[in-house]
mmCIF file of C-alpha atoms in Angstrom:
data_model
loop_
_atom_site.group_PDB
_atom_site.id
_atom_site.type_symbol
_atom_site.label_atom_id
_atom_site.label_comp_id
_atom_site.label_asym_id
_atom_site.label_seq_id
_atom_site.Cartn_x
_atom_site.Cartn_y
_atom_site.Cartn_z
ATOM 1 C CA MET A 1 44.999 21.678 4.171
ATOM 2 C CA PRO A 2 41.742 20.672 3.903
ATOM 3 C CA ILE A 3 39.165 21.813 6.887
ATOM 4 C CA LEU A 4 35.731 20.382 7.827
ATOM 5 C CA GLY A 5 32.877 22.855 6.966
ATOM 6 C CA GLN A 6 29.254 23.090 7.983
ATOM 7 C CA ASN A 7 27.721 19.429 8.347
ATOM 8 C CA GLN A 8 24.609 17.743 9.687
ATOM 9 C CA TYR A 9 23.510 14.141 9.695
ATOM 10 C CA GLY A 10 20.040 12.401 10.470
ATOM 11 C CA LYS A 11 17.127 10.309 9.439
ATOM 12 C CA ALA A 12 15.272 11.600 6.484
ATOM 13 C CA GLU A 13 11.604 10.650 5.309
ATOM 14 C CA THR A 14 10.403 8.782 8.544
ATOM 15 C CA ARG A 15 6.772 8.056 7.400
ATOM 16 C CA LEU A 16 4.474 7.954 10.208
ATOM 17 C CA LEU A 17 0.657 7.382 10.401
ATOM 18 C CA LYS A 18 -0.823 8.436 14.002
ATOM 19 C CA VAL A 19 -4.406 7.289 14.599
ATOM 20 C CA THR A 20 -6.530 8.787 17.266
ATOM 21 C CA ARG A 21 -9.507 6.612 18.000
ATOM 22 C CA ASP A 22 -12.267 8.612 19.441
ATOM 23 C CA GLY A 23 -14.826 5.765 19.970
ATOM 24 C CA ALA A 24 -16.115 4.940 16.554
ATOM 25 C CA THR A 25 -14.544 7.859 15.114
ATOM 26 C CA HIS A 26 -11.172 7.948 13.875
ATOM 27 C CA HIS A 27 -8.575 10.738 13.101
ATOM 28 C CA ILE A 28 -5.579 10.508 11.435
ATOM 29 C CA LYS A 29 -2.107 12.527 11.150
ATOM 30 C CA ASP A 30 -0.149 11.436 8.055
ATOM 31 C CA LEU A 31 3.418 13.008 8.426
ATOM 32 C CA ASN A 32 6.948 12.459 6.608
ATOM 33 C CA VAL A 33 9.468 13.494 9.121
ATOM 34 C CA SER A 34 13.282 14.426 8.445
ATOM 35 C CA VAL A 35 15.583 14.863 11.197
ATOM 36 C CA ALA A 36 18.948 16.734 10.778
ATOM 37 C CA LEU A 37 21.379 17.083 13.900
ATOM 38 C CA SER A 38 24.602 19.171 13.895
ATOM 39 C CA GLY A 39 27.081 20.262 16.777
ATOM 40 C CA ASP A 40 30.334 18.507 18.021
ATOM 41 C CA MET A 41 30.749 16.210 15.273
ATOM 42 C CA GLU A 42 34.121 16.991 14.002
ATOM 43 C CA ASP A 43 35.620 13.556 15.287
ATOM 44 C CA VAL A 44 33.388 11.455 13.343
ATOM 45 C CA HIS A 45 34.294 12.945 10.053
ATOM 46 C CA LEU A 46 38.110 13.241 10.695
ATOM 47 C CA SER A 47 38.906 10.202 13.129
ATOM 48 C CA GLY A 48 35.849 8.036 12.558
ATOM 49 C CA SER A 49 34.969 8.074 16.099
ATOM 50 C CA ASN A 50 31.350 7.644 16.820
ATOM 51 C CA ALA A 51 31.517 8.753 20.680
ATOM 52 C CA ASN A 52 29.351 11.798 19.947
ATOM 53 C CA VAL A 53 26.849 10.033 17.408
ATOM 54 C CA LEU A 54 23.318 9.547 18.338
ATOM 55 C CA THR A 55 22.391 6.889 15.541
ATOM 56 C CA THR A 56 19.901 8.099 12.870
ATOM 57 C CA ASP A 57 17.892 4.620 13.865
ATOM 58 C CA THR A 58 17.509 6.199 17.301
ATOM 59 C CA THR A 59 16.057 9.470 15.544
ATOM 60 C CA LYS A 60 13.726 7.545 13.746
ATOM 61 C CA ASN A 61 12.787 5.416 17.046
ATOM 62 C CA THR A 62 12.068 8.718 18.589
ATOM 63 C CA VAL A 63 9.747 9.830 16.044
ATOM 64 C CA PHE A 64 7.630 6.904 16.637
ATOM 65 C CA ALA A 65 8.075 7.144 20.233
ATOM 66 C CA PHE A 66 6.897 10.597 20.450
ATOM 67 C CA ALA A 67 3.744 10.123 18.206
ATOM 68 C CA LYS A 68 2.673 7.782 20.996
ATOM 69 C CA GLU A 69 3.630 9.703 24.018
ATOM 70 C CA ARG A 70 3.070 13.080 22.773
ATOM 71 C CA GLY A 71 0.681 12.745 20.379
ATOM 72 C CA VAL A 72 0.483 14.849 16.882
ATOM 73 C CA ALA A 73 -1.474 17.989 17.652
ATOM 74 C CA SER A 74 -0.014 19.818 14.456
ATOM 75 C CA ALA A 75 3.146 19.546 12.537
ATOM 76 C CA GLU A 76 4.721 22.337 13.923
ATOM 77 C CA ALA A 77 3.976 21.280 17.671
ATOM 78 C CA PHE A 78 5.239 17.832 17.069
ATOM 79 C CA GLY A 79 8.501 19.307 15.573
ATOM 80 C CA ILE A 80 9.131 21.520 18.489
ATOM 81 C CA HIS A 81 8.756 18.540 20.784
ATOM 82 C CA LEU A 82 11.445 16.524 18.875
ATOM 83 C CA ALA A 83 13.911 19.421 18.320
ATOM 84 C CA ARG A 84 13.625 20.222 22.168
ATOM 85 C CA HIS A 85 14.416 16.682 22.955
ATOM 86 C CA PHE A 86 17.404 16.181 20.549
ATOM 87 C CA VAL A 87 18.950 19.420 21.823
ATOM 88 C CA GLY A 88 18.380 18.921 25.380
ATOM 89 C CA SER A 89 19.054 15.210 25.890
ATOM 90 C CA GLN A 90 22.549 15.096 23.950
ATOM 91 C CA ARG A 91 25.597 17.325 24.800
ATOM 92 C CA SER A 92 26.915 16.764 21.136
ATOM 93 C CA VAL A 93 23.927 18.100 19.548
ATOM 94 C CA GLY A 94 23.696 21.931 19.114
ATOM 95 C CA THR A 95 21.263 22.240 16.572
ATOM 96 C CA ALA A 96 18.242 20.089 15.337
ATOM 97 C CA ARG A 97 16.260 20.736 12.292
ATOM 98 C CA ILE A 98 12.988 19.056 11.738
ATOM 99 C CA ARG A 99 11.385 19.180 8.443
ATOM 100 C CA ILE A 100 7.883 17.670 8.352
ATOM 101 C CA GLU A 101 5.401 17.127 5.330
ATOM 102 C CA GLU A 102 1.783 16.374 6.390
ATOM 103 C CA TYR A 103 -0.589 14.957 3.885
ATOM 104 C CA ALA A 104 -4.273 15.841 4.177
ATOM 105 C CA TRP A 105 -7.059 13.510 4.316
ATOM 106 C CA GLU A 106 -10.828 13.916 3.898
ATOM 107 C CA ARG A 107 -13.426 11.940 5.753
ATOM 108 C CA ILE A 108 -15.439 9.678 3.310
ATOM 109 C CA GLU A 109 -19.070 10.422 3.988
ATOM 110 C CA THR A 110 -21.345 7.478 3.182
ATOM 111 C CA PRO A 111 -24.840 6.628 3.949
ATOM 112 C CA GLY A 112 -23.766 4.314 6.388
ATOM 113 C CA LYS A 113 -22.101 5.057 9.818
ATOM 114 C CA ALA A 114 -18.422 4.446 8.845
ATOM 115 C CA ARG A 115 -16.146 6.957 10.416
ATOM 116 C CA HIS A 116 -12.761 5.341 9.901
ATOM 117 C CA SER A 117 -12.699 5.877 6.027
ATOM 118 C CA PHE A 118 -10.595 8.553 4.368
ATOM 119 C CA VAL A 119 -9.564 9.784 0.809
ATOM 120 C CA ARG A 120 -6.272 11.831 0.454
ATOM 121 C CA ALA A 121 -7.299 15.491 -0.173
ATOM 122 C CA ASN A 122 -5.290 16.196 -3.160
ATOM 123 C CA ARG A 123 -7.821 14.881 -5.796
ATOM 124 C CA GLU A 124 -7.202 12.158 -8.145
ATOM 125 C CA THR A 125 -6.599 12.483 -12.162
ATOM 126 C CA ARG A 126 -9.397 11.748 -14.159
ATOM 127 C CA THR A 127 -8.636 10.029 -17.245
ATOM 128 C CA ALA A 128 -10.488 9.166 -20.876
ATOM 129 C CA GLN A 129 -9.668 7.058 -23.739
ATOM 130 C CA ILE A 130 -11.882 7.603 -26.930
ATOM 131 C CA THR A 131 -11.750 5.247 -30.068
ATOM 132 C CA PHE A 132 -13.918 5.770 -33.365
ATOM 133 C CA ASP A 133 -13.693 3.806 -36.362
ATOM 134 C CA GLY A 134 -16.349 5.592 -38.460
ATOM 135 C CA SER A 135 -19.132 3.408 -37.172
ATOM 136 C CA VAL A 136 -18.475 2.321 -33.647
ATOM 137 C CA TRP A 137 -17.510 4.265 -30.610
ATOM 138 C CA GLN A 138 -15.634 2.961 -27.571
ATOM 139 C CA VAL A 139 -15.244 5.367 -24.691
ATOM 140 C CA ILE A 140 -13.147 4.285 -21.656
ATOM 141 C CA SER A 141 -13.386 6.567 -18.612
ATOM 142 C CA GLY A 142 -11.289 6.159 -15.597
ATOM 143 C CA LEU A 143 -9.207 7.690 -12.798
ATOM 144 C CA LYS A 144 -5.868 7.397 -11.079
ATOM 145 C CA ASP A 145 -4.045 8.196 -7.980
ATOM 146 C CA LEU A 146 -7.274 8.135 -5.750
ATOM 147 C CA VAL A 147 -5.690 7.257 -2.512
ATOM 148 C CA VAL A 148 -8.013 5.985 0.196
ATOM 149 C CA LEU A 149 -7.857 4.267 3.717
ATOM 150 C CA ASN A 150 -9.668 2.521 6.600
ATOM 151 C CA THR A 151 -8.348 2.641 9.844
ATOM 152 C CA THR A 152 -10.030 -0.593 10.824
ATOM 153 C CA ASP A 153 -12.641 -3.256 9.491
ATOM 154 C CA SER A 154 -10.055 -4.970 7.686
ATOM 155 C CA GLU A 155 -8.443 -8.439 8.366
ATOM 156 C CA PHE A 156 -6.089 -10.768 6.643
ATOM 157 C CA HIS A 157 -5.710 -14.353 7.868
ATOM 158 C CA GLY A 158 -6.377 -17.776 6.886
ATOM 159 C CA PHE A 159 -3.535 -17.533 3.982
ATOM 160 C CA VAL A 160 -1.254 -20.414 2.615
ATOM 161 C CA LYS A 161 1.818 -20.558 4.507
ATOM 162 C CA ASP A 162 5.243 -22.097 3.604
ATOM 163 C CA ARG A 163 8.966 -22.203 4.871
ATOM 164 C CA TYR A 164 9.357 -18.607 3.461
ATOM 165 C CA THR A 165 6.405 -17.125 4.958
ATOM 166 C CA THR A 166 6.698 -14.464 7.796
ATOM 167 C CA LEU A 167 3.636 -12.308 7.584
ATOM 168 C CA GLN A 168 1.601 -12.654 10.913
ATOM 169 C CA GLU A 169 -2.072 -13.078 10.673
ATOM 170 C CA THR A 170 -4.072 -9.980 11.855
ATOM 171 C CA ASN A 171 -7.774 -9.307 12.815
ATOM 172 C CA ASP A 172 -7.487 -5.472 12.708
ATOM 173 C CA ARG A 173 -5.284 -3.660 10.270
ATOM 174 C CA ILE A 174 -5.044 -0.443 8.441
ATOM 175 C CA LEU A 175 -6.209 -1.020 4.654
ATOM 176 C CA ALA A 176 -5.013 1.710 2.207
ATOM 177 C CA THR A 177 -4.704 1.684 -1.637
ATOM 178 C CA GLN A 178 -4.201 4.061 -4.468
ATOM 179 C CA VAL A 179 -7.001 3.264 -6.916
ATOM 180 C CA HIS A 180 -6.501 3.020 -10.441
ATOM 181 C CA ALA A 181 -9.769 2.455 -12.463
ATOM 182 C CA ARG A 182 -10.953 2.316 -15.968
ATOM 183 C CA TRP A 183 -14.515 1.675 -17.020
ATOM 184 C CA ARG A 184 -15.992 1.007 -20.470
ATOM 185 C CA HIS A 185 -19.352 2.500 -21.438
ATOM 186 C CA THR A 186 -21.894 0.538 -23.076
ATOM 187 C CA TRP A 187 -22.806 3.357 -25.687
ATOM 188 C CA GLN A 188 -21.279 2.563 -29.118
ATOM 189 C CA TYR A 189 -23.386 3.753 -31.841
ATOM 190 C CA GLY A 190 -25.475 6.363 -33.053
ATOM 191 C CA ASP A 191 -25.656 10.271 -32.448
ATOM 192 C CA THR A 192 -23.525 11.712 -29.904
ATOM 193 C CA ASN A 193 -26.602 13.886 -28.571
ATOM 194 C CA ASN A 194 -27.569 10.458 -27.134
ATOM 195 C CA ALA A 195 -24.260 9.985 -25.183
ATOM 196 C CA PRO A 196 -24.336 9.707 -21.467
ATOM 197 C CA ASP A 197 -23.620 12.813 -19.414
ATOM 198 C CA TRP A 198 -20.037 12.055 -18.837
ATOM 199 C CA ASP A 199 -19.401 14.446 -16.063
ATOM 200 C CA GLU A 200 -22.325 12.824 -13.967
ATOM 201 C CA SER A 201 -21.437 9.497 -14.771
ATOM 202 C CA TYR A 202 -17.883 10.240 -13.664
ATOM 203 C CA THR A 203 -18.896 11.885 -10.451
ATOM 204 C CA ALA A 204 -21.466 8.962 -9.574
ATOM 205 C CA THR A 205 -18.867 6.233 -10.433
ATOM 206 C CA ARG A 206 -16.353 7.711 -7.901
ATOM 207 C CA ARG A 207 -19.083 8.051 -5.337
ATOM 208 C CA HIS A 208 -19.618 4.323 -5.492
ATOM 209 C CA LEU A 209 -16.198 3.312 -5.584
ATOM 210 C CA LEU A 210 -15.369 5.290 -2.262
ATOM 211 C CA THR A 211 -18.802 4.133 -0.689
ATOM 212 C CA ALA A 212 -17.948 0.338 -1.594
ATOM 213 C CA PHE A 213 -14.467 1.078 0.012
ATOM 214 C CA ALA A 214 -15.746 2.631 3.097
ATOM 215 C CA ASP A 215 -18.717 0.317 3.676
ATOM 216 C CA THR A 216 -16.920 -3.236 3.098
ATOM 217 C CA TYR A 217 -15.708 -5.013 5.882
ATOM 218 C CA SER A 218 -12.697 -6.469 4.550
ATOM 219 C CA LEU A 219 -11.049 -9.931 4.552
ATOM 220 C CA SER A 220 -8.911 -9.170 1.876
ATOM 221 C CA LEU A 221 -8.113 -6.338 -0.835
ATOM 222 C CA GLN A 222 -9.276 -8.848 -3.628
ATOM 223 C CA GLN A 223 -12.605 -8.975 -1.873
ATOM 224 C CA THR A 224 -12.842 -5.049 -1.498
ATOM 225 C CA LEU A 225 -11.828 -4.813 -5.172
ATOM 226 C CA PHE A 226 -14.781 -7.021 -6.297
ATOM 227 C CA ARG A 227 -17.236 -5.082 -4.043
ATOM 228 C CA MET A 228 -16.169 -1.560 -5.548
ATOM 229 C CA GLY A 229 -16.390 -2.776 -9.217
ATOM 230 C CA ALA A 230 -19.603 -4.471 -8.324
ATOM 231 C CA ARG A 231 -21.202 -1.605 -6.820
ATOM 232 C CA VAL A 232 -20.224 0.318 -9.770
ATOM 233 C CA VAL A 233 -21.790 -2.219 -12.181
ATOM 234 C CA ASP A 234 -24.884 -2.632 -10.023
ATOM 235 C CA ASN A 235 -25.678 1.032 -9.813
ATOM 236 C CA ARG A 236 -24.449 2.556 -13.298
ATOM 237 C CA PRO A 237 -26.211 1.101 -16.216
ATOM 238 C CA GLU A 238 -24.290 2.792 -18.703
ATOM 239 C CA ILE A 239 -21.217 0.795 -17.671
ATOM 240 C CA ALA A 240 -20.311 -2.361 -19.062
ATOM 241 C CA GLU A 241 -17.045 -3.332 -17.151
ATOM 242 C CA ILE A 242 -14.585 -1.803 -14.763
ATOM 243 C CA ARG A 243 -10.910 -2.778 -14.266
ATOM 244 C CA LEU A 244 -9.334 -1.958 -11.097
ATOM 245 C CA SER A 245 -5.632 -1.951 -10.166
ATOM 246 C CA LEU A 246 -5.107 -1.506 -6.332
ATOM 247 C CA PRO A 247 -1.703 -1.463 -4.800
ATOM 248 C CA ASN A 248 -1.673 -2.389 -1.158
ATOM 249 C CA LYS A 249 -0.280 0.559 0.592
ATOM 250 C CA HIS A 250 1.168 -1.214 3.602
ATOM 251 C CA HIS A 251 1.093 0.181 7.200
ATOM 252 C CA PHE A 252 3.091 -1.553 9.733
ATOM 253 C CA LEU A 253 2.729 -1.134 13.607
ATOM 254 C CA ALA A 254 5.740 0.524 14.688
ATOM 255 C CA ASP A 255 7.422 -1.735 17.536
ATOM 256 C CA LEU A 256 7.208 0.400 20.537
ATOM 257 C CA GLU A 257 7.911 -2.409 23.172
ATOM 258 C CA PRO A 258 11.736 -1.724 23.411
ATOM 259 C CA PHE A 259 10.779 1.851 24.830
ATOM 260 C CA GLY A 260 8.281 0.439 27.340
ATOM 261 C CA LEU A 261 5.276 1.705 25.244
ATOM 262 C CA LYS A 262 2.143 -0.221 24.180
ATOM 263 C CA ASN A 263 1.114 0.364 20.769
ATOM 264 C CA ASP A 264 -2.626 -0.253 20.691
ATOM 265 C CA ASN A 265 -3.154 0.160 16.593
ATOM 266 C CA GLU A 266 -2.098 4.031 17.087
ATOM 267 C CA VAL A 267 1.386 4.485 15.650
ATOM 268 C CA TYR A 268 2.366 2.956 12.045
ATOM 269 C CA PHE A 269 5.124 2.727 9.715
ATOM 270 C CA ALA A 270 3.738 3.934 6.085
ATOM 271 C CA ALA A 271 5.811 1.526 3.956
ATOM 272 C CA ASP A 272 6.676 2.582 0.527
ATOM 273 C CA ARG A 273 7.803 -0.603 -1.316
ATOM 274 C CA PRO A 274 7.595 -3.376 -2.171
ATOM 275 C CA TYR A 275 3.731 -3.637 -2.220
ATOM 276 C CA GLY A 276 1.085 -6.083 -3.147
ATOM 277 C CA LEU A 277 -0.706 -5.293 -6.347
ATOM 278 C CA ILE A 278 -4.447 -6.493 -6.854
ATOM 279 C CA GLU A 279 -5.879 -6.212 -10.258
ATOM 280 C CA ALA A 280 -9.249 -7.638 -11.602
ATOM 281 C CA THR A 281 -12.034 -6.921 -14.093
ATOM 282 C CA VAL A 282 -15.672 -6.718 -12.812
ATOM 283 C CA LEU A 283 -17.940 -7.180 -15.851
ATOM 284 C CA ARG A 284 -21.851 -6.978 -16.456
ATOM 285 C CA GLU A 285 -23.302 -10.333 -17.027
ATOM 286 C CA GLY A 286 -23.267 -11.004 -20.835
ATOM 287 C CA ALA A 287 -20.558 -8.130 -21.476
ATOM 288 C CA HIS A 288 -17.284 -9.123 -23.017
ATOM 289 C CA ALA A 289 -14.010 -7.879 -21.584
ATOM 290 C CA ALA A 290 -12.492 -5.196 -23.733
ATOM 291 C CA ILE A 291 -10.178 -2.978 -21.291
ATOM 292 C CA PRO A 292 -6.595 -4.127 -21.569
ATOM 293 C CA ALA A 293 -5.304 -5.987 -18.402
ATOM 294 C CA ASP A 294 -2.201 -3.711 -18.189
ATOM 295 C CA LEU A 295 -3.751 -0.242 -17.266
ATOM 296 C CA THR A 296 -0.383 1.405 -17.745
ATOM 297 C CA ASN A 297 -1.237 1.147 -21.638
ATOM 298 C CA LEU A 298 -4.106 3.733 -21.075
ATOM 299 C CA PRO A 299 -3.786 7.362 -20.390
#
């Protein structure tokens, strides 16, 4: 006769971003929280009775509410708060297992005063494509998976609305993206000894992309994209064009009102998909576009 063995249930991979605003300086904690509960759960498996079941949606809501009420001092401390709550508040729950991944961010330091701009600490991947036909060189440098985020100085409103529009206008939102960029060098002919300093060019271009992202008060991701590309073209004479692909990594305010809590732009659900995808090329005046529109065709 079959018998029920070890079992657990819960909500996996609740994506949480907690913003702490210390005046103009912001601090963030970016977590992926998975909750698994076990205990007196035989009836739900054997007879379908949910009398002892705390819903997984409730465990997700608890993660967001605790981020507001308790804060996130560390992944460990936050997990301890959650585990104690689940075991202590439900007689049917004997054990709570909380698994947390924390994603590190570094502040983007710019000549300006921005203290709300961040870049993911695990670095991007540098790319290059070189073509030579015996006389003409084409060098396309680039990067991918450069994840950046502004906790403020971003708005989105005044857009077209029709019967299917549900998105609300906002005067203060998180703007985050994963930068994929390719830039074509003006150097085409001659001795390779006269080529640009590729490492210096890459480092400077990356810095200009980050500075423009941090310093732009954004009314749309399209506007931010153009400012990023324009800053590179304006400051790096060796670059003829740059093509940018920016997925909009949406962060939505968690609804804490059902729990009697006010969400003052502090606790966000970090959505995975679907996402907006903004792409464009910024050219030096007089240059012609030569980078393929589909960046997936490049390494």
